[in-house]
Tab-separated table of C-alpha atoms in Angstrom:
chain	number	residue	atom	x	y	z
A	1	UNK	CA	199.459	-35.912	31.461
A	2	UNK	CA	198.721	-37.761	34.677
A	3	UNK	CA	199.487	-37.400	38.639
A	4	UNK	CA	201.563	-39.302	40.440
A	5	UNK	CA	201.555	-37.805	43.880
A	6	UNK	CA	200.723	-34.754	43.087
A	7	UNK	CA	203.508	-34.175	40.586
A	8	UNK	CA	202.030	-33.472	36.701
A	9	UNK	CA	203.542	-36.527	34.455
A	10	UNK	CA	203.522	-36.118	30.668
A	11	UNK	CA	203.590	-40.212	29.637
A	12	UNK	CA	203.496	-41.725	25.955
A	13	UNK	CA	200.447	-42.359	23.665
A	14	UNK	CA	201.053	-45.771	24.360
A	15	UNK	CA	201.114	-45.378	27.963
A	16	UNK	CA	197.756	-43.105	28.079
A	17	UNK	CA	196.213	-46.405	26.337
A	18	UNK	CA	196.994	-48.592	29.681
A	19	UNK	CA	196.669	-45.364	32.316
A	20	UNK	CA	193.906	-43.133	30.850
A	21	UNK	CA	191.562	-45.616	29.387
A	22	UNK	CA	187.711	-44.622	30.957
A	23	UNK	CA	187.353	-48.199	31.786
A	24	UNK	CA	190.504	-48.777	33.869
A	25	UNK	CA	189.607	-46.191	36.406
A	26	UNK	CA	188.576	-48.195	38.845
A	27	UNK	CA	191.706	-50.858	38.579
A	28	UNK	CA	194.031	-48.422	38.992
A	29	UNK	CA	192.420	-46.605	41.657
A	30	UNK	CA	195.495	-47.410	44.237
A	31	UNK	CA	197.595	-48.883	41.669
A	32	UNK	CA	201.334	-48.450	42.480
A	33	UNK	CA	203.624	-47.718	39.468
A	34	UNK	CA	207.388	-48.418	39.056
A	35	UNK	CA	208.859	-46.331	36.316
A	36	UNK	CA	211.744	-43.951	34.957
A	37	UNK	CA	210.897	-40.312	34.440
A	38	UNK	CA	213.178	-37.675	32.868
A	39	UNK	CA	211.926	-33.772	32.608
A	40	UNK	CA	208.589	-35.132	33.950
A	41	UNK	CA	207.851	-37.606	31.699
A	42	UNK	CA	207.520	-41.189	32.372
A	43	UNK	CA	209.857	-42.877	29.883
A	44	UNK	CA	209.431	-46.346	30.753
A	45	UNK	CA	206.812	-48.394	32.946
A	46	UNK	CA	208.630	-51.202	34.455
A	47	UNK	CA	205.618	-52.457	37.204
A	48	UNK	CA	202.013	-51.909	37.428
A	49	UNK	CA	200.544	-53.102	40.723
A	50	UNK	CA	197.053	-53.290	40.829
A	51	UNK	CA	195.429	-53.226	44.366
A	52	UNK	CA	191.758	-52.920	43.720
A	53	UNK	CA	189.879	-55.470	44.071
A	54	UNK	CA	186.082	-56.286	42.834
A	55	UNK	CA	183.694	-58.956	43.509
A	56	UNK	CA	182.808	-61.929	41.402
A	57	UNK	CA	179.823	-61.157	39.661
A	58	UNK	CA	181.547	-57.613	38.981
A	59	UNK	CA	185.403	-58.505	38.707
A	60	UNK	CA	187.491	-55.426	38.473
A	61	UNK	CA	188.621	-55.246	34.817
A	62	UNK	CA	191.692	-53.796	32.888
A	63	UNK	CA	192.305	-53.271	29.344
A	64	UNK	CA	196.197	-53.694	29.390
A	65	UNK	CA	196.720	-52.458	25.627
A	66	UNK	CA	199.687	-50.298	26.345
A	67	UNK	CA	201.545	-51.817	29.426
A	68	UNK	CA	205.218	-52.525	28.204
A	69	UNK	CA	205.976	-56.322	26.924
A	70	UNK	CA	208.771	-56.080	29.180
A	71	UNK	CA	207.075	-54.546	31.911
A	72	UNK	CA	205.470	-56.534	35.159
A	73	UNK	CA	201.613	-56.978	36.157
A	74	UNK	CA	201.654	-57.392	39.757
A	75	UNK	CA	198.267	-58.540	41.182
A	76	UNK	CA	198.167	-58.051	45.175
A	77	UNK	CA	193.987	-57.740	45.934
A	78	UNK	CA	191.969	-60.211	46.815
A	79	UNK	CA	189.179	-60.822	44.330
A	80	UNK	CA	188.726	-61.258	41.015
A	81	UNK	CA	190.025	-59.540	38.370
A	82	UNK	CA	189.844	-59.879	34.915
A	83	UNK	CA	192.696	-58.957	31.846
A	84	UNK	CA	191.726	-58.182	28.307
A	85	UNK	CA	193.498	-56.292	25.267
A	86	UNK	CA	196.324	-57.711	22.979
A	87	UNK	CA	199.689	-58.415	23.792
A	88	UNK	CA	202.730	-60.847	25.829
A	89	UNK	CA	203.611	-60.056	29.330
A	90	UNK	CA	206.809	-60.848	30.381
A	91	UNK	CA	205.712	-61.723	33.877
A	92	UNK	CA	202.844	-61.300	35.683
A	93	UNK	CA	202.640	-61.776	39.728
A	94	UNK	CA	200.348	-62.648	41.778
A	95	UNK	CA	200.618	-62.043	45.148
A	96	UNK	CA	197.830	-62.867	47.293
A	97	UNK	CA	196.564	-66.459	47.251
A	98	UNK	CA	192.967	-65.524	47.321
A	99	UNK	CA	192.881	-63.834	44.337
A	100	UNK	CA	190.900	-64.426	40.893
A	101	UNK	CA	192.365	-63.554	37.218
A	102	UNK	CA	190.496	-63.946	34.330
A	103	UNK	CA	192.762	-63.840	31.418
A	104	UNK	CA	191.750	-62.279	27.884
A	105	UNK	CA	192.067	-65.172	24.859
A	106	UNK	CA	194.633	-62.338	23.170
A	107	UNK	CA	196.794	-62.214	25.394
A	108	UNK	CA	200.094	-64.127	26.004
A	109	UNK	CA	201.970	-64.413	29.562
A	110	UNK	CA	205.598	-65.380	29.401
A	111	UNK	CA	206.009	-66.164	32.873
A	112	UNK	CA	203.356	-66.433	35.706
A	113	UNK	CA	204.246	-66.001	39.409
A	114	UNK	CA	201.802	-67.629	42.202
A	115	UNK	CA	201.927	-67.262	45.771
A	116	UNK	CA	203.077	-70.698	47.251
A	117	UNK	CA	201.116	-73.147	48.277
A	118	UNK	CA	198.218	-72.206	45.764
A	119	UNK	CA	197.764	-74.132	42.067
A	120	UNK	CA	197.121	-72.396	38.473
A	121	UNK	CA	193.443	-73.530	38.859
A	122	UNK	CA	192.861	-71.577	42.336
A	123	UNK	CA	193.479	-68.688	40.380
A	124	UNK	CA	193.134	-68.505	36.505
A	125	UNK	CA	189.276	-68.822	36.079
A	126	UNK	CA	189.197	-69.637	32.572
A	127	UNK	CA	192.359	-72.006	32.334
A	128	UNK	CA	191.074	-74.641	30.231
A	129	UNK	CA	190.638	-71.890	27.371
A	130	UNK	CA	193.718	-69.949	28.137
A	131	UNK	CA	196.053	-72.895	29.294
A	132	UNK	CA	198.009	-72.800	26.198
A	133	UNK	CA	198.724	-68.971	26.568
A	134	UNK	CA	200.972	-68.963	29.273
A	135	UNK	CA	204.776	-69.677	28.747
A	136	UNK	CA	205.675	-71.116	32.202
A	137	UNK	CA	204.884	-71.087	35.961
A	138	UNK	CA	206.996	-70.214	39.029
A	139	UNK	CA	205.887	-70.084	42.906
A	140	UNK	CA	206.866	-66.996	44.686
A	141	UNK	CA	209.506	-68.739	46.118
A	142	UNK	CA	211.179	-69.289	43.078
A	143	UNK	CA	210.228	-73.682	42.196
A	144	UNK	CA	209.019	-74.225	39.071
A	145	UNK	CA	205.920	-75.159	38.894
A	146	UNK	CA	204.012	-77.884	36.130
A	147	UNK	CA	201.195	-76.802	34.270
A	148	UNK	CA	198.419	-79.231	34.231
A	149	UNK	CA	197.482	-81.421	31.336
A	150	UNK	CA	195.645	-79.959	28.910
A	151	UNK	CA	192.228	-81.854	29.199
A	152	UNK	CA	191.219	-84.577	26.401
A	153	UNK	CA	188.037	-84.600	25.378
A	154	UNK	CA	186.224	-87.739	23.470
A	155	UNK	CA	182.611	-87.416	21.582
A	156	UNK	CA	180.473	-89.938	22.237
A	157	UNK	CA	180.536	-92.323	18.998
A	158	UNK	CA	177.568	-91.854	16.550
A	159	UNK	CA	175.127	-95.011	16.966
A	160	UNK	CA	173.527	-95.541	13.055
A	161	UNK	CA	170.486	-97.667	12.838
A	162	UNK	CA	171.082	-99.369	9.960
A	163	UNK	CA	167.707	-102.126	10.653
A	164	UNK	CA	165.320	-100.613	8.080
A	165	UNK	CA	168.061	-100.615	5.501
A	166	UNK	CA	169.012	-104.197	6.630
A	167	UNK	CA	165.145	-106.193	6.432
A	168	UNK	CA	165.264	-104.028	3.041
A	169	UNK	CA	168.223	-105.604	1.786
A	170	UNK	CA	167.099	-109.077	2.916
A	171	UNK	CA	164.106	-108.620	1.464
A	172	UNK	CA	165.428	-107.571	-2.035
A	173	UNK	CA	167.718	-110.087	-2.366
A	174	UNK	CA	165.220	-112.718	-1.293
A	175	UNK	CA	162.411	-111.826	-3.678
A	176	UNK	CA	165.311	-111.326	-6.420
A	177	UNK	CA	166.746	-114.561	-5.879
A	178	UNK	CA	163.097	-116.540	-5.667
A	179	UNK	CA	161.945	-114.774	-8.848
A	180	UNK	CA	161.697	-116.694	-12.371
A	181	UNK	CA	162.318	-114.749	-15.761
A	182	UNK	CA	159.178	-115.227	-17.846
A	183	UNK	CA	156.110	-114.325	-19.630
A	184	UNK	CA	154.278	-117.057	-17.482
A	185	UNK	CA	151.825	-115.664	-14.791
A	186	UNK	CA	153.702	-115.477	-11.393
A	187	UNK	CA	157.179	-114.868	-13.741
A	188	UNK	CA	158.678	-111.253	-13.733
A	189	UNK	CA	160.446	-109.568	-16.768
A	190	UNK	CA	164.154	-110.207	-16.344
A	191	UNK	CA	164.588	-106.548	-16.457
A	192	UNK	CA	162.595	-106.325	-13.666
A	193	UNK	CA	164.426	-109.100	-11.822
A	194	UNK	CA	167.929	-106.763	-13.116
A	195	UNK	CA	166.667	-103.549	-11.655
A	196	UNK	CA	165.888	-104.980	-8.464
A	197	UNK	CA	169.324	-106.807	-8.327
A	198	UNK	CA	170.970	-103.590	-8.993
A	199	UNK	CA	169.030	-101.317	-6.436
A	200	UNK	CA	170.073	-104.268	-3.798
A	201	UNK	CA	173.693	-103.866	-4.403
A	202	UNK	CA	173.707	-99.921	-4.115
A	203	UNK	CA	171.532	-100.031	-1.093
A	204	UNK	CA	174.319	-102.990	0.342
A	205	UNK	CA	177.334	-100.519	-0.406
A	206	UNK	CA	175.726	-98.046	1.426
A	207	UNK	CA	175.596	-100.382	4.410
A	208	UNK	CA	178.945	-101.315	4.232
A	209	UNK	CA	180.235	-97.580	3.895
A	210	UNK	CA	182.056	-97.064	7.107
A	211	UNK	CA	181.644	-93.152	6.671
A	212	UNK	CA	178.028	-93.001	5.659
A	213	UNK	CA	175.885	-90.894	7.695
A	214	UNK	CA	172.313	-91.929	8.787
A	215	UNK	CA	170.626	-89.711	6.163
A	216	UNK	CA	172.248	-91.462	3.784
A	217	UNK	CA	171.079	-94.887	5.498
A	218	UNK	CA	167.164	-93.391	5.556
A	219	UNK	CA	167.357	-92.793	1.884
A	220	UNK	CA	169.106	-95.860	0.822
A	221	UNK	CA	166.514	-97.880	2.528
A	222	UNK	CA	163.744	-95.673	1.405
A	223	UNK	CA	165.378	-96.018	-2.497
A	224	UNK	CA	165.686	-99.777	-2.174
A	225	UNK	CA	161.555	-100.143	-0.496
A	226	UNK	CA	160.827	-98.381	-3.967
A	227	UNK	CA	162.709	-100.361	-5.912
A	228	UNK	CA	161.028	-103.464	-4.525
A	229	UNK	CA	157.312	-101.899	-4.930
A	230	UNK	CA	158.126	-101.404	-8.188
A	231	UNK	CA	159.282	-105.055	-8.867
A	232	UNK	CA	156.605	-106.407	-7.228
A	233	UNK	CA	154.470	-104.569	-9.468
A	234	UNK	CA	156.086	-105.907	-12.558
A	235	UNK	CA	155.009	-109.383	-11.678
A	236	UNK	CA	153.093	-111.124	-14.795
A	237	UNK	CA	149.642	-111.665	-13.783
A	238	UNK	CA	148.471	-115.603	-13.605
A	239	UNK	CA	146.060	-116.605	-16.169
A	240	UNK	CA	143.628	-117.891	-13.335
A	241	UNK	CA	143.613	-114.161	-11.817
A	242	UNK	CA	142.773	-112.734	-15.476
A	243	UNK	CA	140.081	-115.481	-16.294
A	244	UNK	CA	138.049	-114.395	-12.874
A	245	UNK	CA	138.512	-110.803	-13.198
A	246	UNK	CA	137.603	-110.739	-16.965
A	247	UNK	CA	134.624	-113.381	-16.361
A	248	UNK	CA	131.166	-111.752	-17.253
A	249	UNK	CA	128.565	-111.484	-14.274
A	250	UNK	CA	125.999	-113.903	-14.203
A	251	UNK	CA	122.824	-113.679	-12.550
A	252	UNK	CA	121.949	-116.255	-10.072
């Protein structure tokens, strides 16, 4: 049950929801109500009004679970005030071109109504994440009124460095291409020379992979610097360098 001056209303579960919520107290204190009543009961809540008004670092706030799809919001004070709950409104108005609405990301507004002279972004405080919630847009006077665009927004492109990978590459293929198959000192084996051939052409697809990701770059290059240590290793030793390291010492 509720009071409406001063006469005892019994109103719907639905309705308590919107009009007896503890945390709508203070946006309804003043609120004006529109509605049809039969044997003291309000059947149907066509218009809410809500007068209050709060300040912008406390905005008043109302939890509209319960207000009528087809019923009307009307927003007449002059500072912010912010909507949550679930739901469509078939129209809400706002009336006074200094005030604030923040609108609740569940909720869906078939029709807003702004003073004239004023645009969507005077008002709506969060636009750019509700934008696509509201239906369409009317001035007070009755001219429809364009929504803005919906802003595009472009990432930066990802810059790859790519440079170790490259000299790595270049420095594969070079040795690989210089090297002579061989038991001869200075020769490599050619399975050597294969290995290093084949560790080059992996590391070059990864280059060339227009989707690759830098990690992917790191450890390619990183792979491929292996690879190379480990043909450079494989190198057959020249007989001069084993004739001085096996040569006995002799005293002078």
């Amino acid at each position: 049950m509720i009071m409406v001056d001063g006469t005892p209303l019994l109103v719907s579960d639905e309705l308590k929801q919107l009009l007896l919520a503890e945390g709508n107290g203070e946006a309804l204190l003043g609120a004006k109500l529109r509605y049809k009543s039969a044997v003291r009961s309000v059947n149907v809540l066509s218009e809410l009004e809500i007068a209050a008004s709060g300040t912008a670092k406390a905005p008043v706030k109302l939890d509209t679970t319960g207000m009528p799809a087809d019923g009307t919001l009307k927003i007449s004070g002059d500072q912010p005030v912010a909507l949550s709950g679930k739901g469509l409104f078939r129209e809400i108005q706002i009336t006074n071109p200094k005030a604030k609405l923040t609108v609740g990301t569940d909720l869906r507004i078939a029709r807003l109504v702004l003073p004239d002279g004023v645009s969507l972004t005077d008002i709506v405080t969060n636009l750019s994440q509700v934008q696509s919630q509201i239906g369409s847009m009317v001035s007070a006077s009755g001219a429809t009124l364009s929504l803005p665009a919906s802003p595009v927004y472009y990432s930066a492109p990802t810059v790859l460095d790519k440079s170790a990978l490259d000299a790595a590459i270049a420095d594969a293929s070079g040795l690989a291409d210089a090297a002579v198959a061989g038991s001869q000192g200075g020769q490599y084996p050619q399975s050597a020379i294969d290995a290093l051939k084949v560790a080059a052409k992996a590391a070059s697809d990864v280059y060339g992979d227009a989707e690759v990701k830098q990690a992917e770059i790191d450890d390619a290059a990183s792979a491929l610097q292996d690879a190379i240590d480990t043909f450079k290793a494989a190198q057959v030793p020249t007989l001069e360098g084993s004739l001085i390291e096996n040569r006995p010492f002799l005293p002078q």
